[in-house]
Short mmCIF file of C-alpha atoms in Angstrom, two decimals:
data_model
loop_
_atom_site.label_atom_id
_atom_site.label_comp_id
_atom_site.label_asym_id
_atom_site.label_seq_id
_atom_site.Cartn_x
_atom_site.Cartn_y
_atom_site.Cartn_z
CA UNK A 15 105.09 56.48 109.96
CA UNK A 16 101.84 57.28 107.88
CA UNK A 17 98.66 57.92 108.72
CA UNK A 18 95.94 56.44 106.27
CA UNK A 19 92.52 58.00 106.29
CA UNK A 20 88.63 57.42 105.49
CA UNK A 21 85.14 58.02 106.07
CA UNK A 22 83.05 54.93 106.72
CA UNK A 23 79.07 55.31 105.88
CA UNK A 24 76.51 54.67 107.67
CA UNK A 25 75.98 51.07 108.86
CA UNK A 26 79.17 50.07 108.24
CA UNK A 27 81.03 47.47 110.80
CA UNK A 28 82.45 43.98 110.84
CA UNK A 29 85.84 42.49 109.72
CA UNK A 30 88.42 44.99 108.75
CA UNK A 31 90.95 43.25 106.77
CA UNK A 32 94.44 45.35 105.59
CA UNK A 33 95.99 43.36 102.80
CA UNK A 34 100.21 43.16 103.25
CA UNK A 35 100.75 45.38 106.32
CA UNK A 36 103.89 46.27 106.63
CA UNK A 37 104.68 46.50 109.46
CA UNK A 38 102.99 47.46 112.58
CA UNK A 39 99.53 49.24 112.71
CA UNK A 40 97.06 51.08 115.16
CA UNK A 41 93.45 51.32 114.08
CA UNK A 42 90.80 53.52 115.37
CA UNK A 43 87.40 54.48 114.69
CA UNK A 44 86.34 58.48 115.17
CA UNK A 45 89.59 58.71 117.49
CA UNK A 46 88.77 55.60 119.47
CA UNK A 47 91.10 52.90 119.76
CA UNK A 48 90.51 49.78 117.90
CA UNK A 49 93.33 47.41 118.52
CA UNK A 50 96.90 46.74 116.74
CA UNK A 51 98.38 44.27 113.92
CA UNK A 52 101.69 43.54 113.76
CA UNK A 53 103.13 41.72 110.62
CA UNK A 54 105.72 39.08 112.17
CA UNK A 55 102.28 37.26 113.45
CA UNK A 56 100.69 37.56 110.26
CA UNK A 57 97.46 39.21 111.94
CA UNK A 58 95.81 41.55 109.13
CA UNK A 59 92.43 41.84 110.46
CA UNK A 60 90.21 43.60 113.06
CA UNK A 61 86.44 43.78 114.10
CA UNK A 62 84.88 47.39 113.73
CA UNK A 63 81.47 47.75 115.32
CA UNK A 64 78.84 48.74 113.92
CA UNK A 65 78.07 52.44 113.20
CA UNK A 66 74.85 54.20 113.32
CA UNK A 67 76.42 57.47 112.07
CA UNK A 68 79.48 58.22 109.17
CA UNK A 69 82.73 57.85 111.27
CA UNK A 70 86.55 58.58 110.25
CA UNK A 71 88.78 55.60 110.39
CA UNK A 72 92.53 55.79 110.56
CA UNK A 73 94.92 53.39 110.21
CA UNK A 74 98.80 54.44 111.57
CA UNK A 75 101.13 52.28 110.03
CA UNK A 76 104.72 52.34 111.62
CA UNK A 77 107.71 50.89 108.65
CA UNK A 78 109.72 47.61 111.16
CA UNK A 79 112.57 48.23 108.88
CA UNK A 80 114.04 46.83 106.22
CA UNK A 81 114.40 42.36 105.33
CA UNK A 82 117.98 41.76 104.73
CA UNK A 83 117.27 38.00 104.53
CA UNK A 84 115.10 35.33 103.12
CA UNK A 85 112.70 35.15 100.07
CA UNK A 86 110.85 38.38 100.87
CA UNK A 87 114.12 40.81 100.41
CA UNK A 88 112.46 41.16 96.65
CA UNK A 89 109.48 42.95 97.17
CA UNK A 90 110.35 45.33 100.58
CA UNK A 91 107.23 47.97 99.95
CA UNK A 92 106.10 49.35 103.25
CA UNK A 93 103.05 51.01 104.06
CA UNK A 94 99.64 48.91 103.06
CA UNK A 95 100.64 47.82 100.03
CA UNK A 96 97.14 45.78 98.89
CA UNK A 97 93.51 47.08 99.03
CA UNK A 98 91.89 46.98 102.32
CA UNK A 99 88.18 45.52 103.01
CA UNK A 100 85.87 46.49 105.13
CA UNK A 101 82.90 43.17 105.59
CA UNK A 102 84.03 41.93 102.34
CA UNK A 103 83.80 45.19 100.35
CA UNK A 104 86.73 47.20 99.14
CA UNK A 105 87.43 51.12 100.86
CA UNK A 106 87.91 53.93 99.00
CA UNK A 107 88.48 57.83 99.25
CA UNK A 108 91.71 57.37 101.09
CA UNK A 109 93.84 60.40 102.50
CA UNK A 110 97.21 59.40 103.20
CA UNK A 111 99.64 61.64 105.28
CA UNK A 112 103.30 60.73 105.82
CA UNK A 113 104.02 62.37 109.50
CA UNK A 114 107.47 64.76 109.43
CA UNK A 115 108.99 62.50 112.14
CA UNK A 116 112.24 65.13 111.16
CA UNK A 117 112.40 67.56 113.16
CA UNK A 118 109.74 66.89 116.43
CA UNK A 119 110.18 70.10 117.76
CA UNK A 120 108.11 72.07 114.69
CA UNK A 121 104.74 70.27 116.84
CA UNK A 122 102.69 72.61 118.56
CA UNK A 123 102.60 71.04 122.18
CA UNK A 124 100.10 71.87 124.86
CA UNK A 125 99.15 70.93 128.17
CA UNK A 126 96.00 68.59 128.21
CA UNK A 127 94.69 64.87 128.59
CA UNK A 128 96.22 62.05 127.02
CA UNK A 129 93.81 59.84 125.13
CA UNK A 130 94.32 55.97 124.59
CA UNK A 131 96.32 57.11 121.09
CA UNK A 132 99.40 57.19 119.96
CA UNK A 133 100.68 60.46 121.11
CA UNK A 134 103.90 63.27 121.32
CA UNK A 135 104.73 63.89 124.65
CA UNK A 136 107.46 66.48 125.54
CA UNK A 137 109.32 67.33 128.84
CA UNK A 138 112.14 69.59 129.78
CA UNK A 139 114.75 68.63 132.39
CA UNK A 140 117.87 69.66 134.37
CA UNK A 141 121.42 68.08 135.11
CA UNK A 142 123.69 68.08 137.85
CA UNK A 143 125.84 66.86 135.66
CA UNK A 144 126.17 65.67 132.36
CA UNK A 145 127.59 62.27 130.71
CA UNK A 146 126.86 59.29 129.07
CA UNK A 147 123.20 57.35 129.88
CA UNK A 148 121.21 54.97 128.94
CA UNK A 149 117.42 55.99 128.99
CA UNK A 150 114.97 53.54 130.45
CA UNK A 151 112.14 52.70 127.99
CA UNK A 152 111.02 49.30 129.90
CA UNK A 153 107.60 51.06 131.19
CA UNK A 154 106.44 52.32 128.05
CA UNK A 155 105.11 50.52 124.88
CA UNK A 156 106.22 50.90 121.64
CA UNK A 157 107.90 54.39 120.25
CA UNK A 158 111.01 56.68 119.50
CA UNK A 159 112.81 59.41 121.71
CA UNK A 160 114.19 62.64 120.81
CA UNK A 161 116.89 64.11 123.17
CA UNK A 162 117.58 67.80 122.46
CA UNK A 163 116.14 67.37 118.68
CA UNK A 164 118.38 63.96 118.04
CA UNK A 165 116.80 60.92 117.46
CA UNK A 166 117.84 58.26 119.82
CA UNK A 167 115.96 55.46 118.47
CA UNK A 168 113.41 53.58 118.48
CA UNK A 169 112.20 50.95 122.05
CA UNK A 170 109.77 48.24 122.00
CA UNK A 171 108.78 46.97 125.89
CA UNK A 172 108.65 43.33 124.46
CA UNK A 173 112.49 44.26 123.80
CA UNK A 174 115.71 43.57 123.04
CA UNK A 175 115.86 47.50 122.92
CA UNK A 176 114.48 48.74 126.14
CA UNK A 177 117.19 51.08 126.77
CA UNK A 178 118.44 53.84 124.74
CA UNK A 179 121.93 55.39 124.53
CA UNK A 180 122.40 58.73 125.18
CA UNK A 181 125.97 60.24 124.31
CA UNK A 182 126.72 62.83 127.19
CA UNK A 183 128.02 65.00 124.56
CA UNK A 184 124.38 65.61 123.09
CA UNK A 185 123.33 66.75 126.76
CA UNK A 186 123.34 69.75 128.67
CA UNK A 187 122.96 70.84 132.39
CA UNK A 188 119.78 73.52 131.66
CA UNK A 189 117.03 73.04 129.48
CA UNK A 190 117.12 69.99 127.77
CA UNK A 191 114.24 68.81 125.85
CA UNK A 192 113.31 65.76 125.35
CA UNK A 193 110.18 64.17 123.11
CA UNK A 194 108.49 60.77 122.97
CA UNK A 195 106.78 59.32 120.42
CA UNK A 196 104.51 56.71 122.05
CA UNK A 197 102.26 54.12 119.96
CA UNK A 198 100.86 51.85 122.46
CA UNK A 199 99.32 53.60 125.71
CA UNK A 200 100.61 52.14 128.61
CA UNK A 201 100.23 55.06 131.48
CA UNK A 202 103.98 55.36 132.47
CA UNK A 203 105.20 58.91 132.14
CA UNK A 204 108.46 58.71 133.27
CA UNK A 205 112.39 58.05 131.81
CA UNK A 206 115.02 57.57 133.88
CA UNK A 207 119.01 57.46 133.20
CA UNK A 208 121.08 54.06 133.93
CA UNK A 209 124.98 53.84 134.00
CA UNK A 210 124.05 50.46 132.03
CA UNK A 211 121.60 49.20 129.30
CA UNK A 212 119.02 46.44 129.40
CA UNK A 213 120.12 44.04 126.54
CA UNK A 214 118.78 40.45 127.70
CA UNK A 215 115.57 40.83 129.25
CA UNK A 216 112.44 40.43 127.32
CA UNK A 217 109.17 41.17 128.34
CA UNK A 218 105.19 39.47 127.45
CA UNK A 219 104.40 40.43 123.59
CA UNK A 220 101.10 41.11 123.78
CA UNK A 221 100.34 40.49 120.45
CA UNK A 222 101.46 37.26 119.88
CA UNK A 223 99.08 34.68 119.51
CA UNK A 224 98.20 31.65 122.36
CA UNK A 225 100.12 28.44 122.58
CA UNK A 226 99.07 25.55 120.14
CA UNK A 227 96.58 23.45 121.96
CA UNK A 228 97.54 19.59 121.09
CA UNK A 229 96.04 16.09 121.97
CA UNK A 230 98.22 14.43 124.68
CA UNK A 231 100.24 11.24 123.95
CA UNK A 232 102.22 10.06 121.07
CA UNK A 233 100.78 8.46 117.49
CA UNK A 234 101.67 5.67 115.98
CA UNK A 235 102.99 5.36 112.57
CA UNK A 236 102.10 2.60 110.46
CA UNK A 237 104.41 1.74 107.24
CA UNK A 238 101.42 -0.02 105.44
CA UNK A 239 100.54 4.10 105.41
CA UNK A 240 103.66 5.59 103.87
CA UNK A 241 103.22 6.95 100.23
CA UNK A 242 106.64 8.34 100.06
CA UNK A 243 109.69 7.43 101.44
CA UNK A 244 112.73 9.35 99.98
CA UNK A 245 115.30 12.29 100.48
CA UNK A 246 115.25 15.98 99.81
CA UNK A 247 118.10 17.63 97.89
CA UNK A 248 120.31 20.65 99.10
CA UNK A 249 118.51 23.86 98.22
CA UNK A 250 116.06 26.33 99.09
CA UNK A 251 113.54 25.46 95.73
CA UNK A 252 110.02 23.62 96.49
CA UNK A 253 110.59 19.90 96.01
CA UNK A 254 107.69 17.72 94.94
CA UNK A 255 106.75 13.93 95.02
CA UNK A 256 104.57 12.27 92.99
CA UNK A 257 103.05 8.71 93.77
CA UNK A 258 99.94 5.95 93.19
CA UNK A 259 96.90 8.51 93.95
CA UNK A 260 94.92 7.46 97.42
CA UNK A 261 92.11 9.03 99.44
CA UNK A 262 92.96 10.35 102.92
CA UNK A 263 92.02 12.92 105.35
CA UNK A 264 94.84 12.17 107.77
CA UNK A 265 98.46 13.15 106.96
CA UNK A 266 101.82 12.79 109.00
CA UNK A 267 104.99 14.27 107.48
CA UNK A 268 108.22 12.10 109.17
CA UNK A 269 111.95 13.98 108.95
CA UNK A 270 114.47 10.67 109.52
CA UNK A 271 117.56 12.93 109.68
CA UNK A 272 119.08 16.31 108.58
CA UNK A 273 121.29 17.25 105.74
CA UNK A 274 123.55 18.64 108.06
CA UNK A 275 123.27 15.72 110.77
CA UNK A 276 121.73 17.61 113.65
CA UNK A 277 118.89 16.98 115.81
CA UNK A 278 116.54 19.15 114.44
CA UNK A 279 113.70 19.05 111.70
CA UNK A 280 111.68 22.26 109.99
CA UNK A 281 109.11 22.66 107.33
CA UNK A 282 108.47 26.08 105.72
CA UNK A 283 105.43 24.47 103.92
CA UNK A 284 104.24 21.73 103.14
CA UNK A 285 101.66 20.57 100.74
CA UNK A 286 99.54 18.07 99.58
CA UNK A 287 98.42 17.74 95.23
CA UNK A 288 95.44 16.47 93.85
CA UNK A 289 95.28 14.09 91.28
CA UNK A 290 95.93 16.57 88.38
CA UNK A 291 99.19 18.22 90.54
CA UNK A 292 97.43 21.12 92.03
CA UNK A 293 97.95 22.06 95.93
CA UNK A 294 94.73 21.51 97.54
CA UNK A 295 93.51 24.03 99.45
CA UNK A 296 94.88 23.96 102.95
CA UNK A 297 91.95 26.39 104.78
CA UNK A 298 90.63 23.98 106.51
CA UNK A 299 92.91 22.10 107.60
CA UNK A 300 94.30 21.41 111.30
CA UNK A 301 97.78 20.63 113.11
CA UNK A 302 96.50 17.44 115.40
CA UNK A 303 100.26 16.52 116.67
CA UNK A 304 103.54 17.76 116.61
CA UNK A 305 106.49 15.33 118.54
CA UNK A 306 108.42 18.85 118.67
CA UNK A 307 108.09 22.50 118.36
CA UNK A 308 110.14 25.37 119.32
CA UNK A 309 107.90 27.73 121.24
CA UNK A 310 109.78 29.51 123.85
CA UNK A 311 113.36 29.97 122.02
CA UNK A 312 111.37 31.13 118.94
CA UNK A 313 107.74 30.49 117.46
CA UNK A 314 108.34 27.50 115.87
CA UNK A 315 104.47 26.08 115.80
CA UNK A 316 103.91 23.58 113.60
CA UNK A 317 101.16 26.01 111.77
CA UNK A 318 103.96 28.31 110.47
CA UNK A 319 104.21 25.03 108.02
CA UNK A 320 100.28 25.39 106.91
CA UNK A 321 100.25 29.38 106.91
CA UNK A 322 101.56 30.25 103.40
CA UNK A 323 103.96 32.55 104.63
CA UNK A 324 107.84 30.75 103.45
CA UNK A 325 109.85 32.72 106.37
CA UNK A 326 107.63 31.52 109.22
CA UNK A 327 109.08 27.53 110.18
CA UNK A 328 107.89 24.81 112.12
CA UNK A 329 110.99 24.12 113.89
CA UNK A 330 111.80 21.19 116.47
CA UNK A 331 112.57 22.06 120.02
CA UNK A 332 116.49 23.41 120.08
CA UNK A 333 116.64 25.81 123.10
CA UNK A 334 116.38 23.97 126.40
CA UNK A 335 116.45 20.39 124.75
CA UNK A 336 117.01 19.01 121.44
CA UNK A 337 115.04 16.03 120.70
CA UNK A 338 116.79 13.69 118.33
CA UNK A 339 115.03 11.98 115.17
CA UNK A 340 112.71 11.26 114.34
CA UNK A 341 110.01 13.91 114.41
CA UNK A 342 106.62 14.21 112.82
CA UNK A 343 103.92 16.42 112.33
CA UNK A 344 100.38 15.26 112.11
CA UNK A 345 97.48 17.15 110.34
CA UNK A 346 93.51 17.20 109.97
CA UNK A 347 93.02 17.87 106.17
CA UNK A 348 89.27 18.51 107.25
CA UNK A 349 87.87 16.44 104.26
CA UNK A 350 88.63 13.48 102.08
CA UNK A 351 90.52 14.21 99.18
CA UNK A 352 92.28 11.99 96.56
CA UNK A 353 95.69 13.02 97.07
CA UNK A 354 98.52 12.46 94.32
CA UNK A 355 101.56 14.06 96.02
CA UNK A 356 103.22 15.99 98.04
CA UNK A 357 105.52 19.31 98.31
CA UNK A 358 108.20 20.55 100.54
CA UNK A 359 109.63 23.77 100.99
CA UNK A 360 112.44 24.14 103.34
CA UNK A 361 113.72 26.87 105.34
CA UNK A 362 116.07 29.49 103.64
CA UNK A 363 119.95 28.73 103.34
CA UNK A 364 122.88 26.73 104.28
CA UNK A 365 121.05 26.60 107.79
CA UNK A 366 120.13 23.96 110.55
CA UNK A 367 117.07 21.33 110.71
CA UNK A 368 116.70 21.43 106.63
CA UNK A 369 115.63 17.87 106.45
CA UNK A 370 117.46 15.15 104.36
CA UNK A 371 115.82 11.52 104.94
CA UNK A 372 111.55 11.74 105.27
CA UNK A 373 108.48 9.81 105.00
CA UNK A 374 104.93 10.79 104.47
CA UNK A 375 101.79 8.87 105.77
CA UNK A 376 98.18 8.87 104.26
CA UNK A 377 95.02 7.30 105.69
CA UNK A 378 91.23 7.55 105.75
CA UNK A 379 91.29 7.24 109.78
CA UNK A 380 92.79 9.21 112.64
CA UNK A 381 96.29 8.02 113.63
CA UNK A 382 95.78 6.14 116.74
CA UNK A 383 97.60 6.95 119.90
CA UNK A 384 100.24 4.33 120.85
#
C-alpha cells in the first residue's frame, strides 16, 4: 500500500483523472471519502467537488499483485505510474508514503470512532481451545488480517477469498491479537472461526460497471455489404486487411468459425483505417448489437473490443450455453468516415474462440432488423 498526497488550491474541483492505476485506489478529499477505482474495470477517474478553501487530497493505492500472463507481464510498475489531472490540469507537490504493512503491531491503537476510511482495527480474544480455522471475512470489504503478528492474507467480499486459514499452531488459548486492515467501510465488526472455508460463493462487485444496454431483435447481414471476407492466421500479432476504400458509419464484424473448431468467437480489438492506413479514432463510437456476449461467466461485453485495453475480450456466451457460429458484433462509428481497412487483434495464446473464418460489413445506413 501507499499513500499519495497533495494540497488542492482554492477553487479547485471537477474530474480527477489517475493515469495507469495499478491497482485498486481510495480517494478522499480533507479525510472525506470520495469513492474507489479499481483497475480490472479500467475506471481511472472521479468527480471532486468544488472547494471554497485549500484541501488535502489523498489517494491510497493498494498493489492487486503481480500479471503472470498476457501482453502486460512487460511493464508490471505498481503504484500510479502516469501523471494525474485534476479538470484537465496536471498536480504537483506530491508526498508519497509507503505504509510499513510489516509488522502491524508498531501502530499506536486507541479506542475511538471509526470514520468512513480505510482503517486498523485491533481486538484481543480467548480460546477454549486451540486448532486449525478458517476466519470468516464475508461481512467485511476489502483488506488483510494479522493473527498474533502473522499475516494471513488478504479477503475481498466480492471473493473467491472470503475465508482465511488460520494454522492452529499460530494460536493460543490467552491473549491473542488479532488486526484488520480494512479498505472499504462496510460496518461489520466481527470474525468468526469455521471448521471449513468459503471457496465458491461470490458476492455483488460493487464496482463493476452496469450491463450493456442493446436494441432487441436480430440484424440482418447483407453480402452486397462485405468488404472483407477472409481468414486470420494462428498468432497473437495484430492482423490487418486492406481493401477498395468506401464511406460508412455502420460496421458489423462476422467470426464464421474458430481456429480451434469451437463454438465460440472473441475480439481483443478491433479497428477500422482510413484511407492513408491510420486507425481512426474509436471515441465516439458505439456497440449497437452483439448476437453473444459472456456476461455472467466473465465480462465478456462486446466494448472490451473498442476499449484499447488488449487483455479485456469480447467473448461469446460459453457458461450456461454456447451459441454456435456465426456471431457478429455491430457498431455505431458515430460519423462517416472513408474507411480503407480493417485490424484484428485476438486474444492471447493457444486459447479458445480465436477466430479463423470472418467477414466484415460496411454501409452508410443502420443495419436493419430482420
Amino acid at each position: 500500500y501507499a499513500l499519495y498526497r497533495t494540497t488542492l488550491d482554492a477553487g479547485s474541483g471537477g474530474d480527477l483523472v489517475i493515469g495507469d492505476l495499478r491497482d485498486y485506489g481510495v480517494v478522499f478529499l480533507d479525510g472525506r471519502k470520495l469513492g474507489s477505482l479499481d483497475r480490472r474495470h479500467a475506471q481511472q477517474s472521479i468527480a471532486v467537488p468544488a472547494i471554497a478553501e485549500p484541501a488535502v487530497l489523498d489517494i491510497l493505492v493498494e498493489n492487486g499483485g503481480r500479471i503472470n500472463y498476457g501482453r502486460q507481464m512487460v511493464d508490471n510498475r505498481k503504484g500510479i505510474t502516469r501523471e494525474v489531472l485534476l479538470a484537465g490540469r496536471p498536480l504537483t507537490g506530491w508526498r508519497i508514503y509507503p505504509l510499513p504493512m510489516a509488522d502491524v503491531g508498531d501502530f499506536n491503537f486507541a479506542p475511538g470512532t471509526i470514520r468512513n476510511v480505510p482503517a486498523l482495527h485491533r481486538g484481543v480474544f480467548t480460546l477454549a481451545k486451540t486448532g486449525d480455522t478458517f476466519l470468516d471475512m464475508s461481512k467485511w470489504g476489502k483488506g488483510c488480517v494479522w493473527v498474533n503478528g502473522r499475516n494471513l492474507g488478504r479477503y475481498w467480499s466480492i471473493g473467491p477469498q472470503q475465508t482465511l486459514y488460520c494454522p492452529g499452531v499460530w494460536l493460543k488459548e490467552d491473549g491473542n491479537d488479532i488486526v484488520v486492515f480494512e479498505l472499504e467501510d462496510t460496518g461489520a465488526r466481527t470474525i468468526r472461526g469455521l471448521t471449513e472455508p468459503v471457496l465458491n460463493r461470490l458476492q455483488a462487485d460493487k464496482l463493476a460497471p452496469p450491463p450493456p444496454v442493446r436494441e432487441a431483435g436480430t440484424f440482418s447481414l447483407d453480402s452486397a455489404d462485405v468488404v472483407v471476407r477472409d481468414s486470420f492466421a494462428p498468432g497473437d500479432s495484430e492482423q490487418v486487411f486492406s481493401f477498395a476504400p468506401v464511406t460508412a458509419r455502420y460496421l458489423a464484424f462476422e467470426s464464421l468459425s474458430s481456429l480451434r473448431d469451437d463454438p465460440f468467437a472473441s475480439a481483443a480489438e478491433i479497428y477500422l483505417l482510413d484511407t492513408r492506413g491510420k486507425k481512426i479514432d474509436r471515441g465516439g463510437w458505439k456497440i449497437v448489437s452483439v448476437a453473444s456476449e459472456e456476461l455472467v461467466a466473465e465480462d465478456g461485453r462486446g466494448e472490451n473490443a473498442l476499449d484499447g485495453d488488449p487483455e479485456s475480450i469480447w467473448h461469446t456466451q460459453w457458461g450456461s450455453v454456447k451459441p454456435p457460429h456465426p456471431h457478429n458484433i455491430i457498431v455505431d462509428i458515430g460519423e462517416s468516415r472513408n474507411v480503407g481497412g480493417f485490424a484484428y487483434l485476438s486474444r492471447r495464446g493457444n486459447a479458445p474462440a480465436k477466430i479463423r473464418e470472418f467477414r466484415v460489413y460496411l454501409r452508410q445506413e443502420p443495419f436493419t432488423k430482420k
